[in-house]
Coordinates of C-alpha atoms in Angstrom, one line a residue:
Chain A
X14 CA -63.8 83.9 -9.7
X15 CA -63.0 84.4 -6.0
X16 CA -63.2 87.8 -4.3
X17 CA -60.4 89.3 -2.3
X18 CA -61.4 90.7 1.0
X19 CA -60.7 94.2 2.3
X20 CA -61.9 93.9 5.9
X21 CA -59.2 94.4 8.5
X22 CA -60.8 93.0 11.7
X23 CA -58.5 90.8 13.6
X24 CA -61.4 89.4 15.7
X25 CA -64.5 88.5 13.9
X26 CA -67.4 86.2 15.0
X27 CA -68.7 83.5 12.8
X28 CA -71.8 84.3 10.9
X29 CA -73.2 81.6 8.5
X30 CA -73.5 83.0 5.0
X31 CA -76.9 83.3 3.4
X32 CA -75.7 85.0 0.2
X33 CA -72.4 85.9 -1.5
X34 CA -70.4 88.2 0.9
X35 CA -69.2 91.7 0.0
X36 CA -65.4 92.3 -0.1
X37 CA -65.7 94.5 3.0
X38 CA -67.1 91.6 5.0
X39 CA -64.2 89.3 4.2
X40 CA -60.6 89.5 5.5
X41 CA -57.6 89.0 3.2
X42 CA -55.0 86.4 4.1
X43 CA -52.6 89.0 5.5
X44 CA -55.2 89.9 8.1
X45 CA -56.2 86.3 8.7
X46 CA -52.6 85.5 9.6
X47 CA -52.9 88.0 12.4
X48 CA -56.3 86.6 13.4
X49 CA -54.8 83.1 13.7
X50 CA -51.9 84.4 15.8
X51 CA -54.5 86.2 18.0
X52 CA -56.6 83.0 18.5
X53 CA -53.5 80.9 19.4
X54 CA -52.3 83.5 22.0
X55 CA -55.8 83.9 23.5
X56 CA -56.1 80.1 23.7
X57 CA -52.9 79.7 25.6
X58 CA -54.0 82.5 27.9
X59 CA -57.7 81.9 28.5
X60 CA -58.5 78.4 27.2
X61 CA -61.9 79.7 26.1
X62 CA -63.1 77.1 23.7
X63 CA -66.3 78.9 22.5
X64 CA -64.3 82.0 21.6
X65 CA -61.5 80.0 19.8
X66 CA -64.0 77.8 17.9
X67 CA -66.0 80.8 16.8
X68 CA -63.0 82.8 15.7
X69 CA -61.5 79.8 13.8
X70 CA -64.8 79.1 12.0
X71 CA -64.8 82.6 10.8
X72 CA -61.2 82.4 9.6
X73 CA -62.1 79.2 7.8
X74 CA -65.1 80.7 6.1
X75 CA -63.0 83.7 4.9
X76 CA -60.5 81.3 3.4
X77 CA -63.2 79.2 1.7
X78 CA -64.9 82.2 0.2
X79 CA -61.6 83.5 -1.2
X80 CA -60.7 80.1 -2.6
X81 CA -57.5 80.0 -0.5
X82 CA -56.1 76.4 -0.2
X83 CA -52.5 76.5 0.8
X84 CA -50.1 75.9 3.7
X85 CA -51.9 78.6 5.7
X86 CA -55.2 76.9 5.3
X87 CA -53.6 73.7 6.6
X88 CA -52.3 75.6 9.6
X89 CA -55.7 76.9 10.4
X90 CA -57.4 73.5 10.2
X91 CA -54.6 71.8 12.1
X92 CA -55.0 74.4 14.8
X93 CA -58.7 74.0 15.0
X94 CA -58.4 70.2 15.0
X95 CA -56.0 70.2 17.9
X96 CA -58.1 72.5 20.0
X97 CA -61.3 70.4 19.2
X98 CA -59.3 67.3 20.1
X99 CA -58.3 68.7 23.5
X100 CA -61.8 69.8 24.3
X101 CA -63.6 66.6 23.0
X102 CA -65.5 68.3 20.3
X103 CA -66.0 65.3 18.1
X104 CA -68.0 66.9 15.3
X105 CA -65.7 69.9 14.9
X106 CA -62.7 67.6 14.9
X107 CA -64.2 65.4 12.3
X108 CA -65.0 68.4 10.0
X109 CA -61.4 69.6 10.3
X110 CA -59.7 66.2 9.8
X111 CA -61.9 65.6 6.7
X112 CA -60.7 68.9 5.2
X113 CA -57.1 68.1 6.2
X114 CA -57.3 64.8 4.4
X115 CA -58.2 66.5 1.2
X116 CA -55.7 69.3 1.7
X117 CA -52.8 66.9 2.3
X118 CA -53.7 65.1 -1.0
X119 CA -53.8 68.4 -2.9
X120 CA -50.8 70.0 -1.4
X121 CA -47.8 67.5 -1.3
X122 CA -45.6 70.2 0.3
X123 CA -47.8 70.8 3.3
X124 CA -47.6 67.3 4.7
X125 CA -45.4 67.9 7.7
X126 CA -48.1 66.8 10.2
X127 CA -50.0 64.5 7.8
X128 CA -48.8 61.3 9.5
X129 CA -49.9 62.7 12.9
X130 CA -53.4 63.5 11.7
X131 CA -53.6 60.2 9.8
X132 CA -53.0 58.5 13.1
X133 CA -55.8 60.5 14.7
X134 CA -58.1 59.6 11.8
X135 CA -57.4 55.8 12.5
X136 CA -58.3 56.3 16.1
X137 CA -61.4 58.3 15.2
X138 CA -62.6 55.4 13.1
X139 CA -62.1 53.1 16.2
X140 CA -64.1 55.6 18.2
X141 CA -67.0 55.5 15.6
X142 CA -66.5 51.8 15.0
X143 CA -66.3 52.6 11.3
X144 CA -65.1 49.2 10.1
X145 CA -65.6 50.2 6.5
X146 CA -63.3 53.2 6.6
X147 CA -60.8 51.2 8.8
X148 CA -60.6 48.7 6.0
X149 CA -60.1 51.3 3.2
X150 CA -57.6 53.4 5.1
X151 CA -55.0 50.6 4.7
X152 CA -55.1 51.3 0.9
X153 CA -53.8 54.8 1.5
X154 CA -51.0 54.0 3.9
X155 CA -47.5 54.0 2.3
X156 CA -44.5 52.0 3.5
X157 CA -43.2 55.2 5.2
X158 CA -46.5 55.9 6.8
X159 CA -46.3 52.4 8.5
X160 CA -42.9 53.4 10.0
X161 CA -44.2 56.6 11.5
X162 CA -44.4 56.3 15.3
X163 CA -47.9 57.9 15.6
X164 CA -49.4 55.7 12.9
X165 CA -47.7 52.6 14.3
X166 CA -49.3 53.3 17.6
X167 CA -52.7 53.9 16.1
X168 CA -52.5 50.7 14.1
X169 CA -51.5 48.7 17.1
X170 CA -54.3 50.2 19.1
X171 CA -56.7 49.3 16.3
X172 CA -55.5 45.8 16.2
X173 CA -55.6 45.2 19.9
X174 CA -59.1 46.6 20.0
X175 CA -60.3 44.5 17.0
X176 CA -58.9 41.3 18.5
X177 CA -60.4 41.8 21.9
X178 CA -57.0 42.3 23.5
X179 CA -58.0 45.0 25.9
X180 CA -54.9 44.6 28.1
X181 CA -52.8 45.7 25.2
X182 CA -55.3 48.4 24.3
X183 CA -54.9 50.0 27.7
X184 CA -51.1 49.7 27.6
X185 CA -51.2 51.6 24.3
X186 CA -53.6 54.1 25.9
X187 CA -50.9 54.9 28.5
X188 CA -48.2 55.4 25.9
X189 CA -50.3 57.4 23.4
X190 CA -48.0 59.8 21.5
X191 CA -48.7 63.5 20.9
X192 CA -52.4 64.2 21.3
X193 CA -53.6 60.7 20.6
X194 CA -54.5 60.3 24.3
X195 CA -57.2 63.0 24.0
X196 CA -58.8 61.1 21.2
X197 CA -58.6 57.8 23.0
X198 CA -60.3 59.5 26.0
X199 CA -63.4 59.7 23.9
X200 CA -63.9 55.9 23.9
X201 CA -61.8 54.8 26.9
X202 CA -65.0 54.6 29.1
X203 CA -66.6 52.3 26.6
X204 CA -63.6 50.0 26.6
X205 CA -63.3 50.1 30.3
X206 CA -66.9 48.9 30.6
X207 CA -66.1 46.1 28.2
X208 CA -63.0 45.0 30.0
X209 CA -64.9 45.1 33.3
X210 CA -67.5 42.8 31.8
X211 CA -64.7 40.4 30.7
X212 CA -63.3 40.3 34.2
X213 CA -66.6 39.8 36.0
X214 CA -67.6 37.0 33.6
X215 CA -64.3 35.1 33.5
X216 CA -62.6 35.4 36.9
X217 CA -63.6 33.4 40.0
X218 CA -64.0 34.0 42.9
X219 CA -62.6 37.5 43.1
X220 CA -59.9 39.8 41.8
X221 CA -58.0 42.6 43.7
X222 CA -59.4 46.1 43.0
X223 CA -55.8 47.0 42.4
X224 CA -55.7 44.7 39.4
X225 CA -58.7 46.5 37.9
X226 CA -57.1 49.9 38.6
X227 CA -54.0 48.8 36.8
X228 CA -55.5 46.9 33.9
X229 CA -58.1 49.6 33.1
X230 CA -55.4 52.3 33.3
X231 CA -57.0 54.6 35.8
X232 CA -54.9 57.6 36.8
X233 CA -55.7 57.2 40.5
X234 CA -57.6 55.0 42.9
X235 CA -60.3 57.7 43.4
X236 CA -61.0 57.9 39.6
X237 CA -61.3 54.1 39.6
X238 CA -63.7 54.0 42.5
X239 CA -65.8 56.8 40.8
X240 CA -66.1 54.6 37.7
X241 CA -66.8 51.4 39.6
X242 CA -69.4 53.0 41.9
X243 CA -71.7 53.5 38.8
X244 CA -72.5 49.8 38.9
X245 CA -74.1 47.6 41.6
X246 CA -71.0 45.5 42.2
X247 CA -70.1 43.3 45.2
X248 CA -66.9 43.5 47.1
X249 CA -65.2 41.2 49.5
X250 CA -62.0 40.8 51.5
X251 CA -60.6 43.1 54.2
X252 CA -61.3 46.7 53.4
X253 CA -63.5 45.6 50.5
X254 CA -60.3 45.5 48.4
X255 CA -61.5 42.6 46.2
X256 CA -64.2 42.6 43.6
X257 CA -66.4 39.6 44.1
X258 CA -66.9 38.6 40.4
X259 CA -69.3 35.8 41.0
X260 CA -71.6 38.0 43.2
X261 CA -71.2 40.9 40.7
X262 CA -72.5 38.8 37.8
X263 CA -76.0 40.2 37.9
X264 CA -74.6 43.7 37.5
X265 CA -73.2 42.9 34.1
X266 CA -76.5 43.7 32.4
X267 CA -76.3 47.3 33.6
X268 CA -72.7 47.9 32.5
Chain B
X229 CA -89.8 67.1 -28.4
X230 CA -91.0 63.6 -27.7
X231 CA -88.9 61.9 -25.1
X232 CA -87.6 59.4 -27.6
X233 CA -86.0 62.1 -29.6
X234 CA -84.3 63.5 -26.5
X235 CA -83.1 60.1 -25.5
X236 CA -81.5 59.5 -28.8
X237 CA -79.8 62.9 -29.0
X238 CA -78.4 62.7 -25.5
X239 CA -77.2 59.2 -26.2
X240 CA -75.4 60.4 -29.3
X241 CA -73.9 63.4 -27.5
X242 CA -72.6 61.0 -24.8
X243 CA -71.1 58.7 -27.3
X244 CA -69.4 61.6 -29.1
X245 CA -68.0 62.9 -25.8
X246 CA -66.7 59.4 -25.0
X247 CA -65.0 59.3 -28.3
X248 CA -63.0 62.4 -27.6
X249 CA -62.4 61.2 -24.0
X250 CA -64.4 64.0 -22.5
X251 CA -65.7 62.0 -19.6
X252 CA -67.4 64.7 -17.6
X253 CA -69.3 65.9 -20.7
X254 CA -70.2 62.3 -21.4
X255 CA -71.5 61.9 -17.9
X256 CA -73.6 65.1 -18.1
X257 CA -75.2 63.9 -21.3
X258 CA -75.8 60.4 -20.0
X259 CA -77.5 62.0 -16.9
X260 CA -79.8 63.9 -19.2
X261 CA -80.4 60.8 -21.2
X262 CA -81.5 58.9 -18.1
X263 CA -83.7 61.8 -17.1
X264 CA -85.4 61.6 -20.5
X265 CA -86.0 57.9 -20.1
X266 CA -87.5 58.5 -16.7
X267 CA -89.8 61.1 -18.2
X268 CA -90.9 58.6 -20.8
X269 CA -91.5 55.9 -18.2
X270 CA -93.6 58.2 -16.1
X271 CA -95.9 58.9 -19.0
X272 CA -96.5 55.3 -19.6
X273 CA -99.4 54.0 -17.5
X274 CA -99.9 50.2 -17.2
X275 CA -96.8 49.5 -19.3
X276 CA -93.3 48.3 -18.5
X277 CA -91.9 47.2 -21.8
X278 CA -89.3 50.1 -21.6
X279 CA -87.7 48.7 -18.5
X280 CA -84.8 47.0 -20.5
X281 CA -84.1 50.5 -21.9
X282 CA -84.0 51.9 -18.4
X283 CA -81.6 49.2 -17.3
X284 CA -79.2 49.9 -20.2
X285 CA -79.0 53.6 -19.7
X286 CA -78.5 53.2 -16.0
X287 CA -75.7 50.7 -16.4
X288 CA -74.1 53.1 -18.9
X289 CA -74.5 56.0 -16.5
X290 CA -72.7 54.1 -13.7
X291 CA -69.9 53.0 -16.0
X292 CA -69.4 56.5 -17.4
X293 CA -69.5 58.0 -13.9
X294 CA -66.8 55.5 -12.9
X295 CA -64.7 56.4 -15.8
X296 CA -65.1 60.1 -15.1
X297 CA -64.1 59.5 -11.4
X298 CA -61.0 57.7 -12.5
X299 CA -59.9 60.6 -14.6
X300 CA -60.8 63.2 -12.0
X301 CA -59.4 62.2 -8.6
X302 CA -60.3 65.5 -7.0
X303 CA -63.9 64.6 -7.5
X304 CA -63.6 62.2 -4.5
X305 CA -66.8 60.4 -5.3
X306 CA -69.0 63.4 -6.1
X307 CA -69.6 62.3 -9.7
X308 CA -70.8 58.9 -8.5
X309 CA -72.9 60.5 -5.9
X310 CA -74.7 62.5 -8.6
X311 CA -75.1 59.3 -10.6
X312 CA -76.7 57.7 -7.5
X313 CA -79.2 60.6 -7.4
X314 CA -80.3 59.8 -11.0
X315 CA -80.5 56.1 -10.2
X316 CA -82.6 56.8 -7.2
X317 CA -85.0 58.8 -9.3
X318 CA -85.3 55.8 -11.6
X319 CA -85.8 53.5 -8.6
X320 CA -88.6 55.7 -7.3
X321 CA -90.5 55.7 -10.5
X322 CA -90.5 51.9 -10.4
X323 CA -91.3 51.6 -6.7
X324 CA -94.2 54.0 -6.9
X325 CA -96.0 52.0 -9.6
X326 CA -98.4 50.1 -7.3
X327 CA -101.6 50.5 -9.2
X328 CA -100.7 48.4 -12.3
X329 CA -101.3 44.7 -12.7
X330 CA -98.6 42.3 -11.7
X331 CA -97.4 41.7 -15.2
X332 CA -97.4 45.4 -16.2
X333 CA -96.0 46.9 -13.1
X334 CA -92.7 48.8 -13.2
X335 CA -92.0 47.5 -9.8
X336 CA -90.5 44.5 -11.5
X337 CA -87.5 46.7 -12.3
X338 CA -86.7 47.5 -8.7
X339 CA -84.1 44.9 -8.1
X340 CA -82.1 45.8 -11.2
X341 CA -81.9 49.4 -10.1
X342 CA -81.2 48.6 -6.4
X343 CA -78.2 46.5 -7.6
X344 CA -76.9 49.4 -9.6
X345 CA -77.3 51.6 -6.5
X346 CA -75.6 49.1 -4.3
X347 CA -72.6 49.0 -6.7
X348 CA -72.3 52.7 -6.5
X349 CA -72.7 52.9 -2.7
X350 CA -70.0 50.3 -2.3
X351 CA -67.7 52.3 -4.5
X352 CA -68.1 55.5 -2.6
X353 CA -68.1 53.8 0.8
X354 CA -71.6 54.9 1.8
X355 CA -73.0 51.6 2.9
X356 CA -75.5 53.2 5.3
X357 CA -77.4 54.4 2.3
X358 CA -78.1 50.8 1.3
X359 CA -80.4 50.2 4.3
X360 CA -83.6 51.7 2.9
X361 CA -83.1 50.0 -0.5
X362 CA -82.6 46.6 1.2
X363 CA -85.7 47.1 3.3
X364 CA -87.7 48.0 0.1
X365 CA -86.6 44.8 -1.6
X366 CA -87.1 42.6 1.4
X367 CA -90.7 43.8 1.8
X368 CA -91.5 43.6 -1.9
X369 CA -94.2 41.1 -3.0
X370 CA -92.0 40.4 -6.0
X371 CA -89.1 39.3 -3.9
X372 CA -88.9 35.8 -5.3
X373 CA -89.9 36.7 -8.9
X374 CA -87.0 38.8 -9.8
X375 CA -84.6 37.2 -12.3
X376 CA -82.0 34.8 -10.7
X377 CA -79.0 36.8 -11.9
X378 CA -80.3 39.9 -10.1
X379 CA -81.0 37.9 -7.0
X380 CA -77.4 36.6 -7.0
X381 CA -76.0 40.1 -7.4
X382 CA -78.3 41.4 -4.6
X383 CA -77.3 38.6 -2.2
X384 CA -73.7 39.2 -2.9
X385 CA -73.8 42.9 -1.9
X386 CA -76.2 42.4 1.0
X387 CA -73.9 39.6 2.2
X388 CA -70.9 41.9 2.0
X389 CA -72.7 44.5 3.9
X390 CA -73.6 42.0 6.6
X391 CA -69.9 41.2 6.8
X392 CA -69.0 44.8 7.5
X393 CA -71.8 44.9 10.1
X394 CA -70.2 41.9 11.8
X395 CA -73.4 39.9 11.2
X396 CA -71.5 36.8 10.1
X397 CA -74.5 34.4 10.2
X398 CA -76.5 36.6 7.8
X399 CA -73.4 37.1 5.6
X400 CA -73.0 33.3 5.4
X401 CA -76.6 32.9 4.4
X402 CA -76.5 35.5 1.6
X403 CA -73.1 34.7 0.2
X404 CA -73.8 31.0 0.3
X405 CA -77.0 31.5 -1.8
X406 CA -75.1 33.6 -4.2
X407 CA -72.3 31.1 -4.6
X408 CA -74.5 28.1 -4.9
X409 CA -76.8 29.7 -7.5
X410 CA -74.1 31.4 -9.5
X411 CA -73.6 29.6 -12.8
X412 CA -70.6 27.3 -12.9
X413 CA -69.2 29.0 -15.9
X414 CA -69.0 32.4 -14.3
X415 CA -65.7 31.6 -12.7
X416 CA -64.8 35.2 -12.1
X417 CA -68.1 35.9 -10.2
X418 CA -67.8 32.6 -8.2
X419 CA -64.3 33.6 -7.2
X420 CA -65.5 37.1 -6.2
X421 CA -68.2 35.6 -4.0
X422 CA -65.8 33.1 -2.4
X423 CA -63.3 35.8 -1.6
X424 CA -65.9 37.0 1.0
X425 CA -67.6 33.7 1.8
X426 CA -64.4 31.9 2.7
X427 CA -63.3 34.3 5.6
X428 CA -66.8 34.5 6.9
X429 CA -67.1 30.7 7.0
X430 CA -63.7 30.5 8.6
X431 CA -64.8 32.9 11.4
X432 CA -67.9 30.6 11.9
X433 CA -65.6 27.7 12.3
X434 CA -65.7 26.1 8.9
X435 CA -62.4 25.7 7.1
X436 CA -62.4 25.6 3.2
X437 CA -61.0 22.5 1.4
X438 CA -57.8 22.7 -0.6
X439 CA -59.4 21.6 -3.8
X440 CA -62.0 24.3 -3.6
X441 CA -59.3 27.0 -3.1
X442 CA -57.2 25.6 -5.9
X443 CA -60.2 25.5 -8.3
X444 CA -60.9 29.2 -7.8
X445 CA -57.4 30.4 -7.5
X446 CA -57.7 31.5 -3.9
X447 CA -54.7 29.7 -2.4
X448 CA -53.9 32.8 -0.3
X449 CA -56.5 31.4 2.1
X450 CA -54.9 28.0 2.3
X451 CA -51.8 29.3 4.1
X452 CA -54.2 31.1 6.4
X453 CA -56.1 27.9 7.1
X454 CA -53.1 26.0 8.4
X455 CA -51.9 28.9 10.5
X456 CA -55.3 29.3 12.1
X457 CA -55.8 25.5 12.8
X458 CA -52.4 25.3 14.5
X459 CA -52.8 28.5 16.4
X460 CA -49.7 29.8 14.7
X461 CA -49.9 33.6 15.3
X462 CA -46.6 34.4 13.7
X463 CA -47.8 32.4 10.7
X464 CA -51.0 34.4 10.5
X465 CA -49.0 37.7 10.6
X466 CA -46.7 36.3 7.8
X467 CA -49.7 35.4 5.6
X468 CA -51.3 38.7 6.2
X469 CA -48.1 40.5 5.3
X470 CA -47.4 38.4 2.2
X471 CA -50.9 38.7 0.8
X472 CA -51.6 42.1 2.2
X473 CA -52.5 43.9 -1.0
X474 CA -54.9 41.1 -2.0
X475 CA -56.7 41.2 1.4
X476 CA -56.7 45.0 1.4
X477 CA -58.0 45.4 -2.1
X478 CA -60.8 43.0 -1.4
X479 CA -61.6 44.8 1.8
X480 CA -61.2 41.7 4.0
X481 CA -58.0 42.5 5.8
X482 CA -59.9 43.2 9.1
X483 CA -62.0 40.1 8.9
X484 CA -58.9 38.0 8.3
X485 CA -57.4 39.6 11.3
X486 CA -60.3 38.5 13.5
X487 CA -59.2 34.9 12.7
X488 CA -56.4 35.6 15.3
X489 CA -59.0 35.1 17.9
X490 CA -59.8 31.7 16.4
X491 CA -56.1 30.9 16.4
X492 CA -55.8 31.8 20.1
X493 CA -58.7 29.4 20.8
X494 CA -57.1 26.6 18.8
X495 CA -53.7 27.1 20.4
X496 CA -55.1 27.1 24.0
X497 CA -57.1 24.0 23.1
X498 CA -53.9 22.2 22.1
X499 CA -52.3 23.2 25.5
X500 CA -55.4 21.8 27.3
X501 CA -55.2 18.5 25.4
X502 CA -51.5 18.2 26.1
X503 CA -51.9 18.9 29.8
X504 CA -54.8 16.5 29.9
X505 CA -56.0 18.2 33.1
X506 CA -58.9 20.6 33.5
X507 CA -56.7 22.9 35.6
X508 CA -54.0 24.7 33.5
X509 CA -51.4 27.2 34.6
X510 CA -51.6 30.6 32.9
X511 CA -47.9 30.2 32.5
X512 CA -48.5 27.2 30.1
X513 CA -50.7 29.4 27.9
X514 CA -48.2 32.2 28.1
X515 CA -45.4 29.8 27.0
X516 CA -47.5 28.6 24.1
X517 CA -48.1 32.2 22.9
X518 CA -44.4 32.9 23.1
X519 CA -43.5 29.8 21.1
X520 CA -46.1 30.8 18.5
X521 CA -44.6 34.2 17.9
X522 CA -45.9 36.6 20.6
X523 CA -42.6 36.9 22.4
X524 CA -43.3 39.9 24.6
X525 CA -46.6 38.7 26.0
X526 CA -46.9 38.7 29.8
X527 CA -49.1 37.0 32.3
X528 CA -51.7 39.8 32.4
X529 CA -52.0 39.9 28.7
X530 CA -52.4 36.1 28.5
X531 CA -55.1 36.3 31.1
X532 CA -56.9 39.0 29.1
X533 CA -56.8 36.8 26.0
X534 CA -58.3 33.9 27.9
X535 CA -60.9 36.2 29.5
X536 CA -62.0 37.4 26.1
X537 CA -62.4 33.7 24.9
X538 CA -64.4 32.9 28.1
X539 CA -66.6 36.0 27.6
X540 CA -67.4 34.9 24.1
X541 CA -68.2 31.4 25.2
X542 CA -65.3 29.9 23.3
X543 CA -63.8 28.5 26.5
X544 CA -66.1 27.2 29.2
X545 CA -64.3 27.8 32.5
X546 CA -62.9 30.5 34.7
X547 CA -59.6 32.1 35.7
X548 CA -58.3 32.0 39.3
X549 CA -56.4 35.2 39.9
X550 CA -54.9 33.9 43.1
X551 CA -53.6 30.6 41.7
X552 CA -52.9 32.0 38.2
X553 CA -54.7 29.0 36.7
X554 CA -57.5 28.5 34.3
X555 CA -60.1 25.9 35.4
X556 CA -62.1 24.6 32.5
X557 CA -65.3 22.6 32.5
X558 CA -64.9 18.9 32.5
X559 CA -67.4 18.7 29.7
X560 CA -67.0 20.5 26.4
X561 CA -64.4 22.9 27.6
X562 CA -63.7 24.1 24.0
X563 CA -67.1 24.0 22.3
X564 CA -66.9 23.8 18.5
X565 CA -67.0 27.3 17.0
X566 CA -69.8 26.4 14.7
X567 CA -72.1 25.8 17.7
X568 CA -71.6 29.3 19.0
X569 CA -73.3 31.4 16.3

């Protein structure tokens, strides 16, 4: 039997429960709706991740304790997942998307954003190189799911990555829909290193740095240079605008 | 009450619950039954004659758990996880028995229990939990003394795990052992093993023969074989689409997809043989890709595909960015795939 809260604090910090809470420590859904609204407003205003995360965990706990699993719960988890995505909080994102997966199954009428989050889940498995879950997720994708833009993009990204087609991977990175780009940011550095290794090992004598900037989808030349300067690479040509692949071969071990 | 009494009572309670299709209750009773068997085993020093009893109640536990999961989708694997905990307790009782003589030790039961656990972990997708069990078996002095049937089951699962870990050489070793030693009359099991062994061997560069695939009703792979050999990418996509549910249910969809890389290699090799020159225009490779179904591929993407093949040692040569050509080695430009692993 779940309790119904009586607390009316809009803002409440997260405190891990060590025993069953009293009703006065828990907020009812009506208050939680205002809490969520407050978090969303403060996030737009201040972008304070620690505050938002703390508040959202507290809201989530109050919902769990009262056994509330409905469209509002979905809203809370989707909000937290998006904020975690934006700030690169992998663990929090994974917690939320795991809950959302179950909620979408339990609540067939709350699936407005299910496809979007399924797409993020696919990309998350690429990030964690979870081949097992990448295999099983296919079993849960319906025909409609495959037609969805976000899921299509995620599946194409997965395929490009799995078949070593990093050119295509970076094209898809540039056209990532909704918030997929934030998730791909988590493993873009890893794939850039891999593509750089391909280039150094397979091109002779040299390639233009511009080619690398383009293929590895850097936003700007300075960002590209920042990345490349991590490694002891050799350059050639006027203005050092060519990467000397042959001479850079020894650097591959450190990439 | 003596453990035997408890064992019988819980067994009967489980059977009754099964009869009225009360699967969760059946599971709870079977769990208690298993616990009682464990208690009995623990009280027996220098004896292992009750191991067959342990095997039976453990198999029943797993089967009842599976049935309960099937009827309670919201469980999401929790029932099987609980079953795994019980099975682990049984395993530990066996593994800990290192003071008895070789013929009386309960350690002889380890593989049977590990196999039950592997089956559960595969069901609930928790393959990482297999590692400590595999280590325990591989370091066991009884490694080669366990019954053949158990060895085959073990190699089958460990081979599948190696597949997921992309360790294809190890997967080939384990699955081949399982296939060769599996009795000819167990057609169903031989087919199951082949379902995983065939794609692994294909990735290593060995294509299956048509008679083999016909014998075991695995002709889905035959269409794949021709497409891969010809470098027919559209063909591979078609096969993957046509037999999608088969590949997905078996969990080999992603492995089959990796054969596209083999197809690229085969296609480029054909171009190289046709041009009979060791300097080939990227544009020729690009044209070949377009003919074989990748219509929107451009020069950069073609170069990337070639670069990937060079990086993996599948093509010996280099790409000249300035001349947009691939220069391959005069010797062994396309080494046989089987030599690369």
